[in-house]
mmCIF file of C-alpha atoms and ligand atoms in Angstrom:
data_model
loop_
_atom_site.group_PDB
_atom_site.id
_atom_site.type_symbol
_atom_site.label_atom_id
_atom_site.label_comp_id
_atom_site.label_asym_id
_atom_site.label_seq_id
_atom_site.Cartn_x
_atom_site.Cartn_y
_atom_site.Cartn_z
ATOM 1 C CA UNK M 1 105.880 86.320 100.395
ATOM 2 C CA UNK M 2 102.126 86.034 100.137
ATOM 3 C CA UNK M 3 101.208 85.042 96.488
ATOM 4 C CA UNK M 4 97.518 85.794 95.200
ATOM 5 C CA UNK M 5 95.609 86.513 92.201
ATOM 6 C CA UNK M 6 95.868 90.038 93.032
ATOM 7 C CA UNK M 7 99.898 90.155 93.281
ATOM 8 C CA UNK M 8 99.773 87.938 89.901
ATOM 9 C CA UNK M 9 97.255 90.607 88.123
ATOM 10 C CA UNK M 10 98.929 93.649 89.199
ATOM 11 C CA UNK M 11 102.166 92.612 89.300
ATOM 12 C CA UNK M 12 102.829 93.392 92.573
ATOM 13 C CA UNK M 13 105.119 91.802 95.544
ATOM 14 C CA UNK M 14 102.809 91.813 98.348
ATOM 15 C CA UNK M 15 98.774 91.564 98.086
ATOM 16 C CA UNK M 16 98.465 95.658 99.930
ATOM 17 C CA UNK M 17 97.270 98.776 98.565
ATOM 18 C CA UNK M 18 96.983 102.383 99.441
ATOM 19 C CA UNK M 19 93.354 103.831 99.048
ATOM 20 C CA UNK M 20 92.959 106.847 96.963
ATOM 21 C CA UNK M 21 93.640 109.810 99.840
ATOM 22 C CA UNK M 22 92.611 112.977 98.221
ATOM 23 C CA UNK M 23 95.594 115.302 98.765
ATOM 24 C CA UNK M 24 97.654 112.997 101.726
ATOM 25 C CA UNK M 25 97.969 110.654 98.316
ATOM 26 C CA UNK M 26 100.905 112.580 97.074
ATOM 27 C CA UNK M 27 103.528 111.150 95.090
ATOM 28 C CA UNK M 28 106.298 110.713 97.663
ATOM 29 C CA UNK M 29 103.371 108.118 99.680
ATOM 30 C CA UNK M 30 102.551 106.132 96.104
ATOM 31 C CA UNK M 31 106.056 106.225 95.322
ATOM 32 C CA UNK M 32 107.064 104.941 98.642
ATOM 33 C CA UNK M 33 104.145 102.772 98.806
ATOM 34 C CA UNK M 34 104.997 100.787 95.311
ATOM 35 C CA UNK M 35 108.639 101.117 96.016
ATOM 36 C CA UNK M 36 107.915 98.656 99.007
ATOM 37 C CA UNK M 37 105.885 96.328 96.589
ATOM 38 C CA UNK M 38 102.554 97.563 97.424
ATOM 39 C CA UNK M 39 100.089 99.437 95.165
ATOM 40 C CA UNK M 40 100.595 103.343 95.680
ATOM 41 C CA UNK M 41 97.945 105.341 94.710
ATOM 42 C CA UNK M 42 97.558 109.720 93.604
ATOM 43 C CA UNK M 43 93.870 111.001 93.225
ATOM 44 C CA UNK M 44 93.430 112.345 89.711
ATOM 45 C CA UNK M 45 91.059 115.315 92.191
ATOM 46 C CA UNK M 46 93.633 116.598 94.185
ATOM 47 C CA UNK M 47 94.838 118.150 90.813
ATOM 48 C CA UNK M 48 92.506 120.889 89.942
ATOM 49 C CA UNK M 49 94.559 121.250 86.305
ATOM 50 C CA UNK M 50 95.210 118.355 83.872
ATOM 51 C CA UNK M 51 98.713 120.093 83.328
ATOM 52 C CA UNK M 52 99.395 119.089 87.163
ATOM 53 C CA UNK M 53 97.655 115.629 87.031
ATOM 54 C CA UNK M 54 99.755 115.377 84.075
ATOM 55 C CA UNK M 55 103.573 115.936 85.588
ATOM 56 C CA UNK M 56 102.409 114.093 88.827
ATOM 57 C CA UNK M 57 101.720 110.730 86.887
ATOM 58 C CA UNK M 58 105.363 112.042 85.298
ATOM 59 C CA UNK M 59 107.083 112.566 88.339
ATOM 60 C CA UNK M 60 105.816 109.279 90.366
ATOM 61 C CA UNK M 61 106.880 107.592 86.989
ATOM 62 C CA UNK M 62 110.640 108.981 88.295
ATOM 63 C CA UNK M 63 110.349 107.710 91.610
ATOM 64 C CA UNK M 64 109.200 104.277 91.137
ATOM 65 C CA UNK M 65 109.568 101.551 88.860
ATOM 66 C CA UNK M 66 106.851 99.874 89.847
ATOM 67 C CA UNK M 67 103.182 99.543 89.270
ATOM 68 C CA UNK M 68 101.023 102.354 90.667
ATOM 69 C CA UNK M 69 97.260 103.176 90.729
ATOM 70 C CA UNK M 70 95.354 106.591 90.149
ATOM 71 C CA UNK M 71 92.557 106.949 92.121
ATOM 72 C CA UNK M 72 89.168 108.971 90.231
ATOM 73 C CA UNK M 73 86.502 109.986 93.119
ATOM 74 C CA UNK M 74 83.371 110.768 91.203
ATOM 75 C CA UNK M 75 80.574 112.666 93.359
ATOM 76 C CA UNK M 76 77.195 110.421 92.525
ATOM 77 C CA UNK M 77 75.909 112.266 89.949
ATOM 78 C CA UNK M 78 77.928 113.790 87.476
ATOM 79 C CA UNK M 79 78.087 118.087 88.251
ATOM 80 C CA UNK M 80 79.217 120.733 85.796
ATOM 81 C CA UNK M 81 82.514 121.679 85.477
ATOM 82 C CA UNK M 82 84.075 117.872 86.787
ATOM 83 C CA UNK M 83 87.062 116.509 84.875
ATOM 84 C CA UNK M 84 86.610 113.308 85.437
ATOM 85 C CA UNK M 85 86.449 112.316 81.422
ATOM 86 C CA UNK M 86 89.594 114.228 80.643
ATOM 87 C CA UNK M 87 91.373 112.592 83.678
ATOM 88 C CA UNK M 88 90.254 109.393 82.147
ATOM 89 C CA UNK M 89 92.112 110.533 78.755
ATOM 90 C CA UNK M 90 95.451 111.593 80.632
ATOM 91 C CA UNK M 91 95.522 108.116 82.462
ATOM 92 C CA UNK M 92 95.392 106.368 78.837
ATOM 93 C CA UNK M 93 97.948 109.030 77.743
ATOM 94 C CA UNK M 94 100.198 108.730 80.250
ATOM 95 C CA UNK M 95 99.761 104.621 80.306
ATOM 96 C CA UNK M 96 98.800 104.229 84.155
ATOM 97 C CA UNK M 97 98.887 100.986 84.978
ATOM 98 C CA UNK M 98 96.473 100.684 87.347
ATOM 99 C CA UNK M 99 92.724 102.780 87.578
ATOM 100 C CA UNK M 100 90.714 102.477 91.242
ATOM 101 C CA UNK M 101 87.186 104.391 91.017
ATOM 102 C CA UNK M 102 84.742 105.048 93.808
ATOM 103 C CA UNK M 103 81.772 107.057 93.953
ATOM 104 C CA UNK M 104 79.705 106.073 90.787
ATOM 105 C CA UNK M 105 79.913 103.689 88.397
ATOM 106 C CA UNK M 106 82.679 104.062 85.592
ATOM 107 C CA UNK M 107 80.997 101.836 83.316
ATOM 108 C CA UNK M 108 81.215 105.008 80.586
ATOM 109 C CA UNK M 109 85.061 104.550 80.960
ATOM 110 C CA UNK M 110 85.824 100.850 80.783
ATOM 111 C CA UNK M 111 86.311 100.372 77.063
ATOM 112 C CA UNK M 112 88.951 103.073 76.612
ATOM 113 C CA UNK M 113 90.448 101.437 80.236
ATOM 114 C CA UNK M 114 90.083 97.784 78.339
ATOM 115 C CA UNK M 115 91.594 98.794 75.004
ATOM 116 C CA UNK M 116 94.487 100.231 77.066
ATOM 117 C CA UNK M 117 95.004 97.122 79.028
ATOM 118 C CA UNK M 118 94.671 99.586 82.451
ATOM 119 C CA UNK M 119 93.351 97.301 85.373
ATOM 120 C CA UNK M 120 90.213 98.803 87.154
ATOM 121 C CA UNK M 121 89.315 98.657 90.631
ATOM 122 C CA UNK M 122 86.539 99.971 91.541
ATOM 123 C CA UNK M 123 85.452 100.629 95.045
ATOM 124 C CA UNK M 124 82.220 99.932 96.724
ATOM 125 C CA UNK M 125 80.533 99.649 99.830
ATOM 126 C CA UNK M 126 77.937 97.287 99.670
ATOM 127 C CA UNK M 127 77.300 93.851 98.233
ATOM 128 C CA UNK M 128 74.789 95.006 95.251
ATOM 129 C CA UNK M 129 77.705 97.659 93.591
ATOM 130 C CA UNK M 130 80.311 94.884 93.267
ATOM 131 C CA UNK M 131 78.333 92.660 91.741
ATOM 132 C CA UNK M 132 77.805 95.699 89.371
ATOM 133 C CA UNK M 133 81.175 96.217 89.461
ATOM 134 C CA UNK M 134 81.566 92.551 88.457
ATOM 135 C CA UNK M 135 78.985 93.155 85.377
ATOM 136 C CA UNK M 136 80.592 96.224 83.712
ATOM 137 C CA UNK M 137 83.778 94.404 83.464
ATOM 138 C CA UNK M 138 85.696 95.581 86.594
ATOM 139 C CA UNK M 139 88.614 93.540 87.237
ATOM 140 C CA UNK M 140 88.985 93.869 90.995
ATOM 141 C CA UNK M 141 86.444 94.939 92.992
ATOM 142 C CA UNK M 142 87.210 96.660 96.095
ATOM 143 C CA UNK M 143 84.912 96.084 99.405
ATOM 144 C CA UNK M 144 84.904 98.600 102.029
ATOM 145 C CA UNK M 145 83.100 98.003 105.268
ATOM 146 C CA UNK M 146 81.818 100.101 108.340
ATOM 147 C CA UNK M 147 85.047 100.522 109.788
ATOM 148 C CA UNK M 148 86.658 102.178 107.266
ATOM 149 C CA UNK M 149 87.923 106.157 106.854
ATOM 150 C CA UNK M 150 86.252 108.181 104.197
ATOM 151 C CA UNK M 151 83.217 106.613 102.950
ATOM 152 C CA UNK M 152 81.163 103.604 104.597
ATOM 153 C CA UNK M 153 78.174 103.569 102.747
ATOM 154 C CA UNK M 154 74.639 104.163 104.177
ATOM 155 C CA UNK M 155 73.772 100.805 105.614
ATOM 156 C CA UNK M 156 76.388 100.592 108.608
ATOM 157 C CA UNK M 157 77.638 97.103 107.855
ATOM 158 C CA UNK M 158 80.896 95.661 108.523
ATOM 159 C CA UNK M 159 83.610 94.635 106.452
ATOM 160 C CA UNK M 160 83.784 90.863 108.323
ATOM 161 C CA UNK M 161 80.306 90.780 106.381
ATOM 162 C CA UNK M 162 80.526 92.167 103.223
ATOM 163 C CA UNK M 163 83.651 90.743 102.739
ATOM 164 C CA UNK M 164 82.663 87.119 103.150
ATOM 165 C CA UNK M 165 79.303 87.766 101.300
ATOM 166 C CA UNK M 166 80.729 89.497 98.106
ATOM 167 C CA UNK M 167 83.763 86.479 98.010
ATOM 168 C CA UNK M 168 80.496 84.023 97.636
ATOM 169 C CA UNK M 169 79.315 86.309 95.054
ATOM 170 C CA UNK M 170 81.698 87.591 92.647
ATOM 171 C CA UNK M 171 84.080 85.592 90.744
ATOM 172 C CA UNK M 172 86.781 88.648 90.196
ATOM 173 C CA UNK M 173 89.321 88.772 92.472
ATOM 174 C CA UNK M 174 88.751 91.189 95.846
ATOM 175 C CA UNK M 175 90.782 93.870 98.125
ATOM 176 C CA UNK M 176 89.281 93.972 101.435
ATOM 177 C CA UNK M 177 89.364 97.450 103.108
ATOM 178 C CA UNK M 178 87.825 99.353 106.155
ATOM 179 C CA UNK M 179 89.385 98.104 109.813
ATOM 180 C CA UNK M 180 92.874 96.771 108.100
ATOM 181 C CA UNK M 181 95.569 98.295 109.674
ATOM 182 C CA UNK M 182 98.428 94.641 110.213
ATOM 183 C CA UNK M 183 98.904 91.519 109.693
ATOM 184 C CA UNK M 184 96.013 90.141 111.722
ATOM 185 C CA UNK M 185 93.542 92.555 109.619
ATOM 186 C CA UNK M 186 95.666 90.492 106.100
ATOM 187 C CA UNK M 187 94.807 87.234 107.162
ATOM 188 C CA UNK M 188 91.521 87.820 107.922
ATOM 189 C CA UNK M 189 90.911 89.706 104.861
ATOM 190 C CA UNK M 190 92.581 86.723 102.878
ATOM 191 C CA UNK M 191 90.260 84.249 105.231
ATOM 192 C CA UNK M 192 86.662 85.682 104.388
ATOM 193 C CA UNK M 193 87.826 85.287 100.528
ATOM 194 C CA UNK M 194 89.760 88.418 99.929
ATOM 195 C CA UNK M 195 93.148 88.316 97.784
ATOM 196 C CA UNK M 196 94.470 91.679 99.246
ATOM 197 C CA UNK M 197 93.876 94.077 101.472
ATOM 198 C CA UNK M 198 93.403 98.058 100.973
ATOM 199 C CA UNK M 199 94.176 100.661 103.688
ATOM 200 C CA UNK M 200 93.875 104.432 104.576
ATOM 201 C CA UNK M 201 94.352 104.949 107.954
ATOM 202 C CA UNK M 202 97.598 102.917 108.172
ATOM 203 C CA UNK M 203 99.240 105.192 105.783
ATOM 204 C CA UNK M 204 98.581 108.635 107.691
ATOM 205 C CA UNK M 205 100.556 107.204 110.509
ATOM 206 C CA UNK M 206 103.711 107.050 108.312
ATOM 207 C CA UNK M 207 107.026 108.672 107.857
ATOM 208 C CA UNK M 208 106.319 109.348 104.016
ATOM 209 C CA UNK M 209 102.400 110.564 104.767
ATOM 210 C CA UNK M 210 102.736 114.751 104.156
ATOM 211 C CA UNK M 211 99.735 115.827 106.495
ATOM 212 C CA UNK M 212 101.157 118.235 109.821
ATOM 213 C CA UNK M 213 103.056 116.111 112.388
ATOM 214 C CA UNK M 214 100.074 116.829 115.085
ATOM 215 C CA UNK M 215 97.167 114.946 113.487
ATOM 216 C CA UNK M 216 99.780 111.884 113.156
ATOM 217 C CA UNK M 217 100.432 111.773 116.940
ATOM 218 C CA UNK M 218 96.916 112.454 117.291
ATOM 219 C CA UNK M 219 96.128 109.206 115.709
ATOM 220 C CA UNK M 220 98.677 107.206 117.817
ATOM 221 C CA UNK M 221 97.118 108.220 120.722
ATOM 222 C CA UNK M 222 93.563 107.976 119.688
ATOM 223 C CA UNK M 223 91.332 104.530 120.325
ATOM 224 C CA UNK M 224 88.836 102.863 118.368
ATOM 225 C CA UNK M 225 86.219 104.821 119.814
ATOM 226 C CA UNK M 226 87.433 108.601 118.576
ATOM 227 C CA UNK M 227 85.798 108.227 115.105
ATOM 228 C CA UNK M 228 82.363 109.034 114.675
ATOM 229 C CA UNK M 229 79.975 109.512 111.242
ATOM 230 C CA UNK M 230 78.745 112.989 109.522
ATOM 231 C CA UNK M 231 76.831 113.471 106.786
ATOM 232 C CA UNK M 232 74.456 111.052 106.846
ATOM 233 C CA UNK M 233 71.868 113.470 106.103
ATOM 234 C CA UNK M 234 73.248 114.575 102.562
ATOM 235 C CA UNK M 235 73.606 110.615 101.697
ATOM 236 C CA UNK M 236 77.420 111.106 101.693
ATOM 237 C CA UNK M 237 78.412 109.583 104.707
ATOM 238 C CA UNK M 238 82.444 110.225 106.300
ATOM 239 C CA UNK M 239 83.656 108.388 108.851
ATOM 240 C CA UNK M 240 85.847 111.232 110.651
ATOM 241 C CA UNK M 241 88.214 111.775 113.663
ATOM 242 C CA UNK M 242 85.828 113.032 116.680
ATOM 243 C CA UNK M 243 86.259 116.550 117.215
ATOM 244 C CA UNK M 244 84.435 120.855 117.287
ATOM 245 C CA UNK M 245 83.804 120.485 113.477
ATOM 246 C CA UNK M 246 82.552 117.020 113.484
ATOM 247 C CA UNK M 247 80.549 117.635 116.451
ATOM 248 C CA UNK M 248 79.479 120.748 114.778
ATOM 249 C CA UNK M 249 78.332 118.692 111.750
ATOM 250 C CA UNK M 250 76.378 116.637 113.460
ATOM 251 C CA UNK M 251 74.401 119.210 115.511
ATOM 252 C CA UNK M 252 73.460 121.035 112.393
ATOM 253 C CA UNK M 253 72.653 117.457 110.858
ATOM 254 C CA UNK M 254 70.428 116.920 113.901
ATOM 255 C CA UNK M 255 68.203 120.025 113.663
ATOM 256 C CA UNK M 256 68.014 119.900 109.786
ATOM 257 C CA UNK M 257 70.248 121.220 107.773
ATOM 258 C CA UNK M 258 71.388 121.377 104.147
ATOM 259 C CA UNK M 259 73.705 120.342 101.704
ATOM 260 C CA UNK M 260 74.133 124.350 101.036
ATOM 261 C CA UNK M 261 74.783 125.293 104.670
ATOM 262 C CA UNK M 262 76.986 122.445 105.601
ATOM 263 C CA UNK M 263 79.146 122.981 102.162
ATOM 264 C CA UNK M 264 81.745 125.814 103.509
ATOM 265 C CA UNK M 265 82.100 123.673 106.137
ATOM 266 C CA UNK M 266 83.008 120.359 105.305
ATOM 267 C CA UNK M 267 84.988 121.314 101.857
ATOM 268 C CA UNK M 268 87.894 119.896 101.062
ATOM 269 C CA UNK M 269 89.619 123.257 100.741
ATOM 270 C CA UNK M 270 89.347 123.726 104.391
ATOM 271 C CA UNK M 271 90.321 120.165 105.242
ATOM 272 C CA UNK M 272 93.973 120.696 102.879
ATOM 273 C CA UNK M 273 94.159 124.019 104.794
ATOM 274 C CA UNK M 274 93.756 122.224 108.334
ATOM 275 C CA UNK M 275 95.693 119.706 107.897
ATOM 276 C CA UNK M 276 98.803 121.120 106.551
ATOM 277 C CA UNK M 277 98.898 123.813 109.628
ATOM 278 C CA UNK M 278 98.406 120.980 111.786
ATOM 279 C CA UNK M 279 94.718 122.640 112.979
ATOM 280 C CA UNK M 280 92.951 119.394 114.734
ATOM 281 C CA UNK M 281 89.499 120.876 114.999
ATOM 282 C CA UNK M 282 88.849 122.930 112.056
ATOM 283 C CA UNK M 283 87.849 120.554 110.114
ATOM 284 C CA UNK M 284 86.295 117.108 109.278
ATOM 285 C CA UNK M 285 89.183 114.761 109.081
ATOM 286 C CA UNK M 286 88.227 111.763 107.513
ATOM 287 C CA UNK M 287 89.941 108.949 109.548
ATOM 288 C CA UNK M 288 89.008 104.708 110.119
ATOM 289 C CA UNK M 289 88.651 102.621 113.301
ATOM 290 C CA UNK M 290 91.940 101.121 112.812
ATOM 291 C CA UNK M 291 93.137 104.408 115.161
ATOM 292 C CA UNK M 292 92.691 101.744 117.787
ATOM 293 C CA UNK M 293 95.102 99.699 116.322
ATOM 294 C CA UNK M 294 97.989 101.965 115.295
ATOM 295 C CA UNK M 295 100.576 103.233 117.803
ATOM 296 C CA UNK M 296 103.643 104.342 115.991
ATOM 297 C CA UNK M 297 104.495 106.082 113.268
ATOM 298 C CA UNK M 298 106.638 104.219 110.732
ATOM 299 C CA UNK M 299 108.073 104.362 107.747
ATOM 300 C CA UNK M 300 106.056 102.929 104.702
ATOM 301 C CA UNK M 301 108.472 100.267 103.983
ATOM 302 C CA UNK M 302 108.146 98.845 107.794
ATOM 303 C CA UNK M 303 104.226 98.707 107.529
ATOM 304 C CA UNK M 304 104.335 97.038 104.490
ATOM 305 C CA UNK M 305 107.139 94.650 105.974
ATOM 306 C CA UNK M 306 105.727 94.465 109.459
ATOM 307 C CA UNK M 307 102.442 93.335 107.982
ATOM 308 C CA UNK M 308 103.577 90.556 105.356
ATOM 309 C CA UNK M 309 106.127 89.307 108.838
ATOM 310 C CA UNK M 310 103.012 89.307 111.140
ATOM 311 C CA UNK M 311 100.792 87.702 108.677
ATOM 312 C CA UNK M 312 103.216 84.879 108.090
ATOM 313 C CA UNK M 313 103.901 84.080 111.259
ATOM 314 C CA UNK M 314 100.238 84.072 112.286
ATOM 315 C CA UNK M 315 99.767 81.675 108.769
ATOM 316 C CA UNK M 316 102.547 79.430 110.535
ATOM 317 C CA UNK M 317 100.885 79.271 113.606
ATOM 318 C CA UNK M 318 97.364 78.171 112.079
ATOM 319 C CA UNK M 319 99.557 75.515 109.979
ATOM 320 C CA UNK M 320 101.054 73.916 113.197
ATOM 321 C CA UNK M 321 97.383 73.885 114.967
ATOM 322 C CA UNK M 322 96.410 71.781 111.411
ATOM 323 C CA UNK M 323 95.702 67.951 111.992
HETATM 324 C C1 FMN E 1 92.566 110.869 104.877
HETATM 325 C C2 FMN E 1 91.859 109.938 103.934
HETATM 326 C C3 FMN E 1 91.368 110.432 102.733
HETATM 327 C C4 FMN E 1 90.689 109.567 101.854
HETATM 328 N N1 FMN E 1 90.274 110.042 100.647
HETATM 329 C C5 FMN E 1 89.725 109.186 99.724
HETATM 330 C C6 FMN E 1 89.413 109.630 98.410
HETATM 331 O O1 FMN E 1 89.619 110.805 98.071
HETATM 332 N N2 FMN E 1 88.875 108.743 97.542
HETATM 333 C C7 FMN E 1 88.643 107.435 97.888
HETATM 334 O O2 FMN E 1 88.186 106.654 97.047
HETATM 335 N N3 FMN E 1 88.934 106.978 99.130
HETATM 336 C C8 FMN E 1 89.464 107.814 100.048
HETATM 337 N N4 FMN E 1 89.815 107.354 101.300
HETATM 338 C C9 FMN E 1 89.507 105.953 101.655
HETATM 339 C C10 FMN E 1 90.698 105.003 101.437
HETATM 340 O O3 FMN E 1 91.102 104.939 100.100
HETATM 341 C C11 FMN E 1 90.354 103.569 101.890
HETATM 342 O O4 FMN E 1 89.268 103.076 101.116
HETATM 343 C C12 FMN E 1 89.978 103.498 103.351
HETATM 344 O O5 FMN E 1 90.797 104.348 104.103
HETATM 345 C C13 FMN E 1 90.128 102.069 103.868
HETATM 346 O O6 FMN E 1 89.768 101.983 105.223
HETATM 347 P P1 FMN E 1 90.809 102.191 106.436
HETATM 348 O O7 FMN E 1 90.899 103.637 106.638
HETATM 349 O O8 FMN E 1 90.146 101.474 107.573
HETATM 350 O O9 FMN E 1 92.122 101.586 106.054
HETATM 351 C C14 FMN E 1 90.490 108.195 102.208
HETATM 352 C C15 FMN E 1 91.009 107.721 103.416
HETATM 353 C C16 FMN E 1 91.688 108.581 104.285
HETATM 354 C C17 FMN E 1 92.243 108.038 105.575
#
């Protein structure tokens, strides 16, 4: 068992949390996730009704005991029509234990979070935004590096840095995510000053994870080098799997395009569509470096086990090599 302030806070067994996934965060991953003694984690967005954010908090309720986490994406700038207040009022409602934001800053939400005793992660990618983070009373602040699936940031550094620098720079607790995919990727984490570790990629690769069988044996047999990064040029940067629509993203990105044209074709819509038919190339697929590192598919459970194992053992071995 690895014991840290992060286990302690959230009142979990092991210091390892699923990232918010969009729609691949269903409730059967979360469940199975926090059922292991990780965090699990649903996306209030991949519910386009509060009814059916509603009875999916409901239903994970059913399937685990344990705590869980609801992720809230926010786009930069708050745009008409986004529910992202009244998601923040079902999440009181419904008592969530556990709130991870990314995107903007939630400062609006935290006293109605606070009052509620909710934890809140948020999620950022560079050294400045958790020490925001830090200042409008996050309690965990979540650093996400280079490597990562989803969103790097715009500065292309990597998590062995930010990590290390935002440990020397915060005093609340840290995940560490981007490149974490075992027990290696733990330690280090826990090394550069992290007291857990958050991961994406990892959890497509699993048993549990709903996407079509052919982009998870796609991953297994991809390398570190099959990711590549899109939409640079609309300052909403993806790290995604390489292939036609990428590719086609970043030829259009190359001759100047715009947020307008590339829209139809990077929406999430088309990306649900994709990859529940199991369609590799119709879409952007947002994916991390740790492809290189992941060669079966497992269930949940096992990850979660195989990591806490590895990271022991390697703990063990740095012990013995102690004078
Ligand atoms: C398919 C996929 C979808 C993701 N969607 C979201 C999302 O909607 N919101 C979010 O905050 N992070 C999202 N992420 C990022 C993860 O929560 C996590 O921060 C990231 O995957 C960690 O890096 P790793 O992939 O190297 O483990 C997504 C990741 C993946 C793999």
């Amino acid at each position: 068992m690895l014991k840290t302030k992060i286990t302690e806070l959230l009142k979990i067994d092991h210091p390892i949390m699923q990232g918010g996934m969009q729609h691949l965060g269903t409730i059967e991953l979360a469940s199975a996730v926090s059922n292991a003694g990780g965090l699990g984690t649903i996306n209030a967005t991949a519910y386009p009704t509060l009814e059916e954010f509603r009875s999916a908090i409901r239903s994970l309720k059913s399937l685990t005991k344990n705590p869980f986490c609801v992720n809230v994406s926010m786009l930069p700038n708050a745009s008409p029509g986004e529910l992202t207040a009244e998601y923040f009022k079902v999440i009181v409602e419904e008592d969530v234990p556990v709130v991870e934001t990314a995107g903007r800053n939630p400062v609006e939400y935290v006293p109605m979070l606070k009052s509620a005793d909710i934890k809140l992660i948020h999620k950022v990618p560079a050294v400045k935004f958790a020490k925001k983070a830090e200042e409008i009373g996050a309690d965990i602040v979540t650093i996400v590096g280079f490597e990562c699936a989803g969103h790097p940031g715009m500065e292309d550094v990597t998590t062995m840095i930010l990590a290390n620098k935002v440990a020397k720079t915060v005093k609340i607790p840290i995940f560490v995510g981007g490149g974490i995919a075992d027990g290696a990727g733990l330690v280090a984490a826990l090394a550069l000053g992290g007291e857990g570790v958050v991961m994406g990629t990892r959890f497509v690769a699993t048993e549990e994870c709903t996407i079509h069988s052919k982009f998870k044996e796609c991953l297994v047999n991809s390398c570190e080098n099959d990711t590549m990064l899109v939409q640079r040029s609309i300052k909403n940067m993806v790290r995604a799997m390489k292939n036609n629509t990428a590719f086609k993203v970043a030829e259009m990105e190359k001759r100047g395009t715009t947020l307008q044209e590339l829209l139809p074709i990077i929406s999430g819509k088309v990306g649900r569509r994709c990859q529940a038919e199991g369609d590799l190339e119709g879409s952007i697929f947002a994916i991390g470096q740790t492809i290189g590192l992941i060669n079966e598919i497992k269930p949940v459970k096992k990850v979660i086990e195989d990591m806490i194992n590895e990271a022991e053992t390697i703990l063990a071995r740095f012990n013995s090599i102690t004078k």
